[in-house]
Amino acid sequence: MTSEDQARRSRIGIIIAAASALTLAINDVAVPFAYGQGFSAPTVVFFRFVFLLVSLAALLPLVGLSYRLPRDHALHALGSGIAAGIATLGLLGAFAYIPVSLALIILYTFPILTALFESAHARRLPSLVEFLCLIVALAGISIVIGLNEVTLSSLGLLFGAISALGYGASIFWNSIKLRNADGTVVSYYMAISGVATTALFLLATGTFAVTQAGFSGWLPLLVTCFFFTVSFIGMFKAVQWAGGAPTAMLLNLEPVFVMFLAALLLGEELSLPRLLGSAMVIGAVAVSEAWRNRKAVAIEAAG
């Protein structure tokens, strides 16, 4: 593949990452409606992975892809899926002990962790611009989410850290060990281990709960499952084409999209501080991407 082809794939990967952040935000807005119908949070997570698995089982033959991965790639994909499943369950655990806003702010340290993991793997320090953009994005997310109350619990903080570490590790894992594998097939294997991980959690905790209503009760769950599936497949395709750290940076846009969707669909207020926080996140993502492109051009010119 030529450097021009790689650059084009990277640009497409960035667009896919941004689209994944948007569809993940739609999933976030739909999830409370599923809870309102009687589904427990772990049950929603389980069905999202089941929907992802079934969708990919149907999709792969339609797009001419095999279910098979080389044994080494398959093991890495299954391991990455376990990390993603644990990350999701860790976030639910954090919600039980600390305010949701604090848990989400801890979660969104995962782009910083992903960049640090990749820097450690490459045996280099993150550039100052790259690190500052990550910090500004996290600060902007903190403003968007807000902290109305702070209840500290060591267990809640631990669960939040496990969630951030799990997502950061999963994205890093794919960016290093699975860049040469098709991201859609990789997502299929990750869905398998995601289903297994969440099913074991449900069996161990006895938290499985579904709606007693008919189709109308299941509809919000189907909506969140659909948009989760689109975002998950897109996210790891973006990791394949653009890399782990750039994809994680674009995913910082998810809370911003949630804020605007909640204002549009649920009538939530767009306050000035939240708009300022959104501008910080968008600005940090834009500067980070411009800096990454500048570095890529400089490296190509030097080579």
Backbone as numpy.savetxt, mean C-alpha at the origin, in Angstrom:
# Nx Ny Nz CAx CAy CAz Cx Cy Cz
16.84 -4.76 -22.84 15.99 -3.57 -22.84 16.87 -2.32 -22.84
16.58 -1.37 -23.72 17.37 -0.15 -23.80 17.05 0.78 -22.63
17.95 1.76 -22.42 17.72 2.72 -21.35 16.46 3.54 -21.59
16.15 3.78 -22.87 14.94 4.52 -23.21 13.69 3.72 -22.83
13.74 2.41 -23.11 12.61 1.54 -22.74 12.45 1.48 -21.22
13.57 1.41 -20.51 13.51 1.38 -19.05 12.91 2.66 -18.50
13.31 3.80 -19.08 12.76 5.08 -18.63 11.26 5.15 -18.88
10.83 4.65 -20.04 9.40 4.66 -20.36 8.62 3.76 -19.39
9.15 2.58 -19.11 8.51 1.67 -18.15 8.43 2.31 -16.77
9.49 3.01 -16.40 9.51 3.67 -15.09 8.44 4.74 -15.00
8.28 5.52 -16.08 7.24 6.57 -16.09 5.85 5.95 -15.99
5.63 4.86 -16.72 4.34 4.18 -16.64 4.12 3.63 -15.23
5.20 3.10 -14.64 5.12 2.58 -13.28 4.71 3.64 -12.28
5.23 4.85 -12.45 4.87 5.97 -11.57 3.39 6.31 -11.71
2.90 6.32 -12.95 1.48 6.60 -13.18 0.61 5.52 -12.53
1.04 4.26 -12.67 0.30 3.15 -12.06 0.31 3.28 -10.54
1.45 3.69 -9.96 1.53 3.86 -8.50 0.56 4.92 -8.03
0.47 6.04 -8.76 -0.47 7.10 -8.39 -1.91 6.61 -8.49
-2.20 5.85 -9.56 -3.55 5.29 -9.72 -3.86 4.30 -8.60
-2.85 3.55 -8.16 -3.04 2.60 -7.06 -3.36 3.33 -5.77
-2.71 4.47 -5.55 -3.01 5.28 -4.36 -4.46 5.75 -4.38
-4.95 6.12 -5.57 -6.34 6.58 -5.70 -7.33 5.44 -5.44
-7.10 4.27 -6.06 -8.03 3.16 -5.87 -7.97 2.62 -4.44
-6.80 2.70 -3.81 -6.70 2.30 -2.41 -7.49 3.26 -1.52
-7.50 4.54 -1.90 -8.28 5.53 -1.16 -9.78 5.26 -1.30
-10.22 4.88 -2.50 -11.63 4.53 -2.69 -11.99 3.33 -1.81
-11.08 2.36 -1.74 -11.27 1.23 -0.85 -11.41 1.69 0.60
-10.58 2.63 1.01 -10.63 3.13 2.39 -11.99 3.76 2.72
-12.51 4.53 1.76 -13.80 5.19 1.97 -14.93 4.17 2.03
-14.81 3.07 1.28 -15.88 2.06 1.23 -15.87 1.14 2.45
-14.70 0.93 3.06 -14.58 -0.03 4.16 -15.55 0.23 5.32
-15.70 1.48 5.82 -16.65 1.68 6.94 -18.07 1.25 6.63
-18.48 1.33 5.36 -19.83 0.88 5.00 -19.94 -0.64 5.15
-18.84 -1.36 4.86 -18.85 -2.82 5.07 -18.93 -3.14 6.56
-18.18 -2.38 7.38 -18.27 -2.58 8.83 -19.70 -2.32 9.31
-20.33 -1.31 8.74 -21.69 -0.95 9.15 -22.72 -2.04 8.85
-22.40 -2.93 7.91 -23.31 -4.02 7.56 -23.10 -5.24 8.45
-22.07 -5.20 9.32 -21.86 -6.31 10.25 -20.60 -7.11 10.03
-19.81 -6.77 9.01 -18.55 -7.48 8.80 -17.51 -7.00 9.82
-16.77 -7.93 10.41 -15.68 -7.52 11.29 -14.49 -7.10 10.44
-13.59 -6.31 11.03 -12.43 -5.82 10.27 -11.56 -6.96 9.75
-11.21 -7.98 10.57 -10.41 -9.09 10.03 -11.14 -9.85 8.92
-12.47 -9.93 9.00 -13.23 -10.60 7.95 -13.12 -9.84 6.63
-13.18 -8.52 6.69 -13.02 -7.70 5.50 -11.65 -7.94 4.87
-10.61 -7.97 5.70 -9.25 -8.21 5.20 -9.18 -9.58 4.52
-9.77 -10.58 5.15 -9.77 -11.94 4.59 -10.46 -11.97 3.22
-11.65 -11.38 3.14 -12.39 -11.41 1.87 -11.69 -10.59 0.78
-10.98 -9.54 1.18 -10.23 -8.77 0.17 -9.16 -9.64 -0.48
-8.45 -10.43 0.34 -7.42 -11.31 -0.23 -8.06 -12.44 -1.04
-9.21 -12.96 -0.59 -9.90 -14.00 -1.35 -10.34 -13.45 -2.71
-10.92 -12.25 -2.72 -11.36 -11.62 -3.97 -10.16 -11.40 -4.89
-9.04 -10.93 -4.32 -7.82 -10.72 -5.09 -7.36 -12.04 -5.72
-7.36 -13.11 -4.93 -6.90 -14.41 -5.43 -7.80 -14.92 -6.54
-9.11 -14.88 -6.33 -10.05 -15.37 -7.35 -9.96 -14.53 -8.63
-9.83 -13.22 -8.46 -9.74 -12.33 -9.63 -8.49 -12.64 -10.45
-7.37 -12.84 -9.77 -6.13 -13.12 -10.48 -6.16 -14.51 -11.11
-6.80 -15.47 -10.45 -6.92 -16.81 -11.03 -7.69 -16.76 -12.35
-8.66 -15.85 -12.44 -9.42 -15.69 -13.69 -8.67 -14.81 -14.69
-7.94 -13.81 -14.19 -7.30 -12.83 -15.07 -6.07 -13.36 -15.78
-5.24 -14.12 -15.08 -3.94 -14.52 -15.64 -4.08 -15.25 -16.99
-4.97 -16.24 -17.13 -5.10 -16.89 -18.44 -5.62 -15.93 -19.52
-6.48 -14.99 -19.12 -7.06 -14.06 -20.09 -5.99 -13.14 -20.70
-4.94 -12.82 -19.92 -3.89 -11.93 -20.43 -2.65 -12.71 -20.88
-2.81 -14.04 -20.97 -1.73 -14.87 -21.49 -0.57 -15.11 -20.54
-0.83 -15.02 -19.24 0.22 -15.25 -18.25 0.04 -16.60 -17.58
1.15 -17.22 -17.24 1.12 -18.52 -16.57 0.94 -18.33 -15.07
0.38 -19.35 -14.43 0.29 -19.34 -12.96 1.65 -19.61 -12.32
2.57 -20.13 -13.09 3.85 -20.59 -12.55 4.87 -19.47 -12.43
5.64 -19.54 -11.36 6.84 -18.74 -11.20 7.99 -19.70 -10.93
9.21 -19.34 -11.29 10.34 -20.17 -10.86 10.32 -20.35 -9.34
10.79 -21.47 -8.86 10.67 -21.82 -7.44 11.19 -20.70 -6.53
12.34 -20.12 -6.89 12.93 -19.07 -6.07 12.01 -17.85 -6.00
11.49 -17.44 -7.16 10.58 -16.30 -7.20 9.28 -16.60 -6.44
8.77 -17.84 -6.59 7.53 -18.20 -5.91 7.68 -18.11 -4.40
8.80 -18.59 -3.87 9.03 -18.54 -2.42 9.12 -17.09 -1.94
9.82 -16.26 -2.71 9.92 -14.84 -2.32 8.55 -14.16 -2.36
7.74 -14.48 -3.38 6.41 -13.87 -3.49 5.52 -14.31 -2.34
5.57 -15.58 -1.98 4.78 -16.06 -0.85 5.22 -15.39 0.45
6.53 -15.23 0.62 7.04 -14.55 1.82 6.61 -13.10 1.87
6.66 -12.43 0.72 6.24 -11.03 0.66 4.74 -10.91 0.96
3.95 -11.88 0.51 2.51 -11.87 0.80 2.24 -12.05 2.28
3.02 -12.89 2.95 2.87 -13.05 4.40 3.17 -11.73 5.10
4.22 -11.04 4.65 4.57 -9.75 5.24 3.43 -8.75 5.06
2.81 -8.73 3.87 1.70 -7.81 3.62 0.49 -8.17 4.47
0.22 -9.47 4.63 -0.90 -9.90 5.47 -0.70 -9.52 6.93
0.52 -9.75 7.43 0.84 -9.38 8.82 0.74 -7.87 9.00
1.17 -7.12 7.99 1.10 -5.65 8.08 -0.35 -5.18 8.23
-1.25 -5.77 7.45 -2.66 -5.39 7.53 -3.24 -5.74 8.89
-2.94 -6.94 9.37 -3.45 -7.36 10.68 -2.82 -6.53 11.80
-1.57 -6.15 11.64 -0.91 -5.30 12.63 -1.58 -3.95 12.75
-2.02 -3.41 11.60 -2.71 -2.12 11.62 -4.04 -2.23 12.38
-4.76 -3.34 12.16 -6.01 -3.56 12.89 -5.74 -3.66 14.39
-4.64 -4.31 14.76 -4.28 -4.41 16.17 -3.97 -3.04 16.76
-3.29 -2.21 15.98 -2.97 -0.86 16.46 -4.24 -0.05 16.70
-5.23 -0.21 15.80 -6.50 0.51 15.95 -7.19 0.18 17.28
-6.94 -1.03 17.80 -7.61 -1.46 19.03 -7.01 -0.82 20.28
-5.80 -0.27 20.17 -5.11 0.21 21.37 -4.77 1.69 21.34
-4.65 2.27 20.15 -4.29 3.68 20.05 -5.24 4.34 19.05
-5.35 5.68 19.06 -6.24 6.35 18.11 -5.90 5.99 16.66
-6.93 5.89 15.84 -6.73 5.55 14.43 -5.77 6.52 13.76
-5.89 7.81 14.09 -5.03 8.82 13.47 -3.56 8.54 13.78
-3.25 8.21 15.04 -1.87 7.92 15.41 -1.37 6.66 14.71
-2.23 5.63 14.65 -1.84 4.39 13.98 -1.52 4.63 12.51
-2.32 5.47 11.85 -2.09 5.74 10.43 -0.81 6.54 10.21
-0.52 7.46 11.11 0.72 8.24 10.98 1.93 7.32 11.14
1.85 6.38 12.08 2.93 5.40 12.24 3.04 4.55 10.98
1.88 4.13 10.44 1.87 3.32 9.22 2.63 4.01 8.10
2.41 5.32 7.96 2.99 6.02 6.81 4.46 6.37 6.99
5.10 5.72 7.96 6.57 5.72 7.97 7.11 4.66 7.01
6.22 3.82 6.43 6.72 2.75 5.57 7.45 3.25 4.32
7.08 4.41 3.71 7.92 4.87 2.60 9.34 5.22 3.04
9.49 5.76 4.25 10.82 6.04 4.77 11.58 4.74 4.99
10.90 3.74 5.58 11.55 2.45 5.81 11.96 1.80 4.49
11.09 1.89 3.48 11.43 1.31 2.18 12.68 1.95 1.59
12.76 3.28 1.66 13.94 3.99 1.15 15.18 3.61 1.93
15.06 3.47 3.25 16.21 3.09 4.08 16.65 1.66 3.77
15.69 0.76 3.59 16.03 -0.62 3.24 16.80 -0.67 1.92
16.30 0.08 0.92 16.96 0.07 -0.38 18.35 0.71 -0.32
18.47 1.76 0.49 19.78 2.40 0.65 20.77 1.46 1.33
20.30 0.75 2.36 21.16 -0.21 3.05 21.58 -1.33 2.11
20.65 -1.79 1.28 20.97 -2.85 0.32 22.01 -2.38 -0.69
21.88 -1.12 -1.11 22.83 -0.55 -2.08 24.10 -0.02 -1.41
24.13 -0.10 -0.08 25.27 0.38 0.71 25.58 1.85 0.43
24.53 2.64 0.52 24.67 4.08 0.38 23.68 4.77 1.29
23.92 6.03 1.56 22.97 6.82 2.34 21.93 7.43 1.41
20.68 7.59 1.88 19.70 8.30 1.04 20.18 9.72 0.79
19.88 10.26 -0.39 20.25 11.64 -0.66 19.47 12.57 0.27
20.03 13.75 0.52 19.37 14.71 1.42 18.00 15.10 0.87
17.91 15.34 -0.44 16.63 15.73 -1.06 15.61 14.62 -0.89
16.02 13.39 -1.14 15.12 12.24 -1.02 14.60 12.12 0.41
15.49 12.24 1.38 15.08 12.08 2.79 14.18 13.23 3.23
14.51 14.45 2.82 13.67 15.60 3.18 12.27 15.49 2.59
12.18 15.01 1.35 10.86 14.83 0.73 10.03 13.82 1.51
10.65 12.76 1.97 9.94 11.75 2.76 9.44 12.34 4.08
10.28 13.14 4.73 9.91 13.76 6.01 8.77 14.77 5.81
8.88 15.59 4.76 7.84 16.58 4.48 6.52 15.89 4.16
6.58 14.80 3.38 5.37 14.05 3.06 4.72 13.49 4.32
5.53 12.94 5.22 4.99 12.40 6.47 4.38 13.50 7.33
5.04 14.66 7.37 4.49 15.80 8.12 3.16 16.25 7.52
3.08 16.29 6.20 1.84 16.66 5.53 0.72 15.67 5.82
1.05 14.38 5.81 0.07 13.35 6.13 -0.43 13.51 7.57
0.48 13.84 8.47 0.10 14.05 9.88 -0.91 15.19 10.00
-0.73 16.24 9.21 -1.67 17.37 9.23 -3.01 16.96 8.62
-2.95 16.22 7.51 -4.18 15.78 6.85 -5.00 14.89 7.77
-4.34 13.93 8.42 -5.04 12.98 9.29 -5.45 13.64 10.59
-4.52 14.44 11.17 -4.81 15.13 12.42 -4.67 14.22 13.62
-4.44 14.83 14.77 -4.35 14.09 16.04 -5.21 14.81 17.06
-6.46 14.38 17.18 -7.36 15.01 18.14 -7.06 14.60 19.57
-6.60 13.39 19.73 -6.23 12.90 21.05 -5.07 11.94 20.89
-4.25 11.84 21.91 -3.11 10.94 21.87 -3.18 10.02 23.08
-3.48 8.77 22.82 -3.49 7.75 23.86 -2.36 6.78 23.56
-1.34 6.80 24.37 -0.17 5.97 24.11 -0.34 4.60 24.76
-0.08 3.59 23.99 -0.09 2.21 24.47 1.10 1.52 23.83
1.93 0.91 24.62 3.13 0.26 24.07 2.74 -0.84 23.08
1.64 -1.57 23.38 1.20 -2.62 22.47 0.67 -2.02 21.17
-0.09 -0.93 21.27 -0.60 -0.27 20.07 0.52 0.27 19.20
1.52 0.89 19.84 2.66 1.40 19.10 3.43 0.27 18.43
3.53 -0.86 19.14 4.22 -2.03 18.57 3.48 -2.54 17.34
2.15 -2.66 17.44 1.37 -3.13 16.30 1.50 -2.17 15.12
1.49 -0.86 15.40 1.66 0.12 14.34 3.01 -0.01 13.66
4.05 -0.23 14.48 5.40 -0.41 13.93 5.48 -1.68 13.09
4.83 -2.75 13.55 4.80 -4.01 12.79 4.13 -3.78 11.43
3.05 -3.01 11.43 2.34 -2.72 10.18 3.24 -1.97 9.20
3.88 -0.89 9.67 4.76 -0.12 8.81 5.93 -0.97 8.31
6.50 -1.76 9.22 7.63 -2.62 8.85 7.20 -3.67 7.83
5.99 -4.23 8.02 5.51 -5.25 7.09 5.31 -4.71 5.68
4.68 -3.54 5.57 4.48 -2.95 4.24 5.81 -2.53 3.61
6.68 -1.92 4.42 7.98 -1.52 3.90 8.79 -2.72 3.44
8.78 -3.80 4.24 9.52 -5.00 3.89 8.96 -5.66 2.64
7.62 -5.69 2.51 7.01 -6.32 1.34 7.37 -5.59 0.06
7.28 -4.27 0.07 7.62 -3.48 -1.13 9.11 -3.61 -1.44
9.95 -3.52 -0.41 11.39 -3.68 -0.61 11.71 -5.07 -1.15
11.09 -6.08 -0.56 11.30 -7.47 -0.97 11.02 -7.64 -2.46
9.89 -7.12 -2.90 9.54 -7.24 -4.31 10.50 -6.46 -5.20
10.93 -5.29 -4.73 11.79 -4.45 -5.56 13.18 -5.04 -5.75
13.61 -5.87 -4.79 14.96 -6.45 -4.87 14.94 -7.86 -5.44
14.05 -8.68 -4.95 14.07 -10.10 -5.32 13.13 -10.45 -6.47
12.18 -9.56 -6.80 11.16 -9.93 -7.77 11.02 -8.94 -8.91
12.02 -8.08 -9.12 11.95 -7.10 -10.21 11.93 -7.78 -11.58
12.49 -9.00 -11.66 12.54 -9.71 -12.94 11.35 -10.65 -13.13
10.45 -10.67 -12.16 9.23 -11.49 -12.28 8.06 -10.59 -12.64
7.06 -11.14 -13.30 5.89 -10.34 -13.65 5.12 -9.99 -12.38
4.86 -8.70 -12.18 4.22 -8.24 -10.96 2.82 -8.78 -10.77
2.12 -9.07 -11.87 0.75 -9.61 -11.76 0.77 -11.04 -11.26
1.71 -11.84 -11.75 1.84 -13.22 -11.27 2.32 -13.23 -9.81
3.23 -12.32 -9.50 3.70 -12.19 -8.13 2.53 -11.88 -7.19
1.63 -10.99 -7.62 0.46 -10.66 -6.80 -0.41 -11.88 -6.54
-0.48 -12.80 -7.51 -1.25 -14.04 -7.33 -0.69 -14.86 -6.18
0.62 -15.02 -6.15 1.25 -15.78 -5.06 1.12 -15.04 -3.72
1.21 -13.73 -3.76 1.04 -12.95 -2.54 -0.39 -13.10 -2.01
-1.36 -13.19 -2.93 -2.75 -13.37 -2.52 -2.94 -14.71 -1.82
-2.26 -15.74 -2.32 -2.36 -17.07 -1.69 -1.90 -17.01 -0.24
-0.73 -16.42 0.00 -0.24 -16.35 1.38 -1.03 -15.35 2.20
-1.60 -14.31 1.55 -2.45 -13.37 2.27 -3.71 -14.04 2.77
-4.33 -14.88 1.94 -5.52 -15.63 2.35 -5.17 -16.55 3.51
-4.05 -17.28 3.39 -3.66 -18.22 4.44 -3.38 -17.50 5.76
-2.67 -16.38 5.70 -2.31 -15.64 6.92 -3.55 -15.12 7.62
-4.46 -14.50 6.87 -5.65 -13.92 7.50 -6.63 -15.01 7.96
-6.70 -16.14 7.22 -7.56 -17.25 7.65 -7.08 -17.82 8.98
-5.78 -17.98 9.13 -5.22 -18.46 10.40 -5.55 -17.50 11.54
-5.47 -16.20 11.25 -5.80 -15.20 12.27 -7.26 -15.32 12.68
-8.15 -15.47 11.72 -9.58 -15.60 12.02 -9.86 -16.85 12.85
-9.20 -17.96 12.51 -9.38 -19.20 13.26 -8.87 -19.07 14.69
-7.74 -18.36 14.84 -7.13 -18.24 16.16 -7.90 -17.29 17.07
-8.54 -16.27 16.47 -9.20 -15.25 17.28 -10.71 -15.38 17.33
-11.29 -16.17 16.42 -12.74 -16.32 16.38 -13.47 -15.03 16.05
-12.86 -14.19 15.20 -13.43 -12.87 14.89 -14.17 -12.82 13.56
-14.42 -13.99 12.96 -15.13 -14.02 11.69 -16.57 -13.57 11.90
-17.02 -12.58 11.14 -18.40 -12.08 11.25 -18.82 -11.49 9.92
-20.01 -11.89 9.44 -20.51 -11.38 8.17 -21.90 -10.76 8.38
-22.37 -10.07 7.36 -23.67 -9.43 7.44 -24.81 -10.46 7.41
-25.88 -10.11 8.05 -27.08 -10.95 8.02 -28.07 -10.47 6.96
-27.72 -9.38 6.29 -28.58 -8.84 5.23 -28.34 -9.61 3.93
-29.11 -9.29 2.92 -28.97 -9.95 1.62 -27.88 -9.30 0.79
-28.11 -9.23 -0.53 -27.10 -8.70 -1.45 -26.71 -7.26 -1.09
-27.70 -6.48 -0.67 -27.41 -5.08 -0.33 -26.40 -4.98 0.82
-26.40 -5.97 1.71 -25.44 -5.97 2.80 -24.05 -6.34 2.34
-23.96 -7.17 1.29 -22.67 -7.60 0.76 -22.08 -6.60 -0.24
-22.90 -5.71 -0.76 -22.43 -4.79 -1.80 -21.26 -3.91 -1.36
-21.30 -3.29 -0.16 -20.13 -2.48 0.24 -18.85 -3.30 0.33
-18.97 -4.55 0.76 -17.79 -5.42 0.81 -17.25 -5.68 -0.59
-18.14 -5.93 -1.54 -17.71 -6.18 -2.91 -17.02 -4.95 -3.50
-17.52 -3.77 -3.16 -16.89 -2.53 -3.65 -15.48 -2.40 -3.10
-15.32 -2.60 -1.79 -13.97 -2.45 -1.21 -13.04 -3.54 -1.72
-13.57 -4.76 -1.92 -12.74 -5.85 -2.45 -12.26 -5.53 -3.87
-13.16 -4.98 -4.69 -12.79 -4.65 -6.08 -11.67 -3.61 -6.12
-11.85 -2.52 -5.37 -10.84 -1.45 -5.44 -9.54 -1.86 -4.74
-9.63 -2.69 -3.70 -8.40 -3.22 -3.09 -7.64 -4.07 -4.10
-8.36 -4.90 -4.85 -7.72 -5.77 -5.84 -7.03 -4.96 -6.92
-7.70 -3.94 -7.44 -7.10 -3.08 -8.47 -5.85 -2.40 -7.93
-5.94 -1.88 -6.70 -4.80 -1.15 -6.12 -3.64 -2.09 -5.84
-3.92 -3.29 -5.35 -2.86 -4.24 -5.01 -2.09 -4.67 -6.25
-2.84 -5.06 -7.29 -2.18 -5.48 -8.54 -1.36 -4.33 -9.11
-1.95 -3.12 -9.13 -1.24 -1.96 -9.66 0.00 -1.62 -8.84
-0.12 -1.72 -7.52 0.99 -1.36 -6.64 2.23 -2.20 -6.94
2.04 -3.50 -7.06 3.21 -4.36 -7.24 3.66 -4.44 -8.69
2.79 -4.04 -9.62 3.25 -3.82 -11.00 4.12 -2.57 -11.03
3.74 -1.55 -10.27 4.53 -0.32 -10.19 5.90 -0.60 -9.56
5.93 -1.45 -8.54 7.21 -1.82 -7.93 8.11 -2.48 -8.97
7.53 -3.36 -9.79 8.30 -4.03 -10.83 8.88 -3.04 -11.83
8.09 -2.06 -12.24 8.51 -1.17 -13.31 9.24 0.09 -12.82
8.84 0.62 -11.68 9.43 1.88 -11.21 10.37 1.71 -10.03
10.23 0.61 -9.29 11.06 0.40 -8.11 10.28 0.59 -6.82
10.83 0.09 -5.73 10.14 0.11 -4.45 10.01 1.49 -3.84
11.13 2.21 -3.71 11.09 3.52 -3.07 10.21 4.53 -3.81
10.33 4.64 -5.15 9.43 5.57 -5.86 7.95 5.20 -5.70
7.64 3.89 -5.74 6.25 3.47 -5.56 5.75 3.83 -4.17
6.56 3.55 -3.14 6.17 3.87 -1.77 5.96 5.37 -1.61
6.80 6.18 -2.27 6.66 7.63 -2.18 5.32 8.07 -2.77
4.94 7.50 -3.92 3.66 7.86 -4.54 2.48 7.43 -3.68
2.63 6.37 -2.91 1.53 5.90 -2.07 1.24 6.87 -0.92
2.14 7.82 -0.67 1.84 8.89 0.29 0.61 9.70 -0.12
0.24 9.61 -1.39 -0.92 10.36 -1.88 -2.25 9.77 -1.40
-2.21 8.53 -0.92 -3.46 7.87 -0.52 -4.27 8.68 0.50
-3.68 9.16 1.62 -4.49 9.93 2.58 -5.04 11.22 1.99
-4.30 11.82 1.05 -4.78 13.04 0.39 -6.02 12.72 -0.44
-5.95 11.62 -1.20 -7.12 11.21 -1.99 -8.30 10.88 -1.08
-8.03 10.23 0.05 -9.10 9.91 1.00 -9.79 11.18 1.48
-8.98 12.20 1.79 -9.54 13.46 2.29 -10.48 14.08 1.26
-10.06 14.14 0.00 -10.90 14.76 -1.02 -12.12 13.90 -1.35
-11.96 12.58 -1.34 -13.11 11.70 -1.59 -14.13 11.80 -0.46
-13.64 11.90 0.79 -14.55 12.03 1.93 -15.30 13.35 1.86
-14.63 14.39 1.39 -15.30 15.69 1.24 -16.34 15.62 0.12
-16.00 14.94 -0.96 -16.90 14.86 -2.11 -18.10 13.95 -1.85
-17.83 12.79 -1.23 -18.88 11.78 -1.10 -19.57 11.78 0.26
-18.85 12.22 1.29 -19.39 12.14 2.65 -19.63 13.50 3.28
-19.29 14.56 2.54 -19.53 15.91 3.04 -18.61 16.35 4.15
-17.44 15.71 4.30 -16.50 16.12 5.34 -15.86 17.46 4.98
-15.46 18.19 6.01 -14.95 19.54 5.82 -13.52 19.53 5.29
-13.25 20.42 4.34 -11.88 20.64 3.85 -11.33 21.88 4.56
-10.68 21.67 5.68 -10.16 22.80 6.44 -8.86 23.29 5.82
-8.48 24.51 6.16 -7.24 25.09 5.63 -6.01 24.28 6.03
-5.88 23.86 7.30 -4.72 23.03 7.66 -4.63 21.74 6.85
-5.77 21.11 6.61 -5.75 19.86 5.85 -5.37 20.12 4.38
-5.82 21.23 3.84 -5.41 21.58 2.48 -3.91 21.88 2.42
-3.40 22.54 3.47 -1.96 22.81 3.55 -1.18 21.50 3.63
-1.66 20.59 4.47 -1.00 19.29 4.57 -1.00 18.55 3.25
-2.11 18.62 2.52 -2.20 17.99 1.21 -1.19 18.59 0.24
-1.07 19.92 0.27 -0.10 20.60 -0.60 1.32 20.16 -0.27
1.61 19.95 1.02 2.94 19.48 1.42 3.22 18.09 0.85
2.23 17.21 0.94 2.42 15.85 0.43 2.61 15.86 -1.08
1.73 16.57 -1.78 1.81 16.62 -3.25 3.13 17.26 -3.69
3.52 18.34 -3.01 4.79 19.00 -3.34 5.98 18.08 -3.11
5.97 17.35 -1.99 7.08 16.44 -1.68 7.17 15.33 -2.71
6.02 14.78 -3.12 6.02 13.73 -4.14 6.53 14.27 -5.47
6.09 15.47 -5.84 6.52 16.07 -7.11 8.02 16.34 -7.13
8.53 16.91 -6.04 9.97 17.21 -5.97 10.78 15.92 -5.99
10.30 14.91 -5.24 11.01 13.63 -5.20 11.09 13.00 -6.58
9.99 13.04 -7.32 9.97 12.44 -8.65 10.85 13.23 -9.61
10.82 14.56 -9.50 11.68 15.40 -10.36 13.15 15.12 -10.07
13.48 14.97 -8.78 14.87 14.68 -8.39 15.30 13.31 -8.90
14.40 12.33 -8.82 14.72 10.99 -9.29 14.96 11.00 -10.81
14.12 11.72 -11.54 14.31 11.82 -12.99 15.62 12.51 -13.34
15.95 13.56 -12.56 17.20 14.28 -12.80 18.41 13.36 -12.59
18.34 12.57 -11.52 19.43 11.63 -11.26 19.56 10.59 -12.37
18.39 10.09 -12.84 18.41 9.09 -13.90 19.04 9.65 -15.18
18.69 10.90 -15.52 19.27 11.53 -16.72 20.76 11.72 -16.55
21.20 12.13 -15.36 22.62 12.35 -15.10 23.40 11.04 -15.20
22.82 9.95 -14.67 23.49 8.66 -14.73 23.60 8.17 -16.16
22.51 8.37 -16.95 22.52 7.95 -18.35 23.54 8.76 -19.15
23.63 10.06 -18.85 24.60 10.90 -19.57 26.02 10.49 -19.23
26.26 10.15 -17.95 27.60 9.75 -17.53 28.00 8.40 -18.12
26.96 7.55 -18.32 27.24 6.22 -18.87 27.41 6.22 -20.37
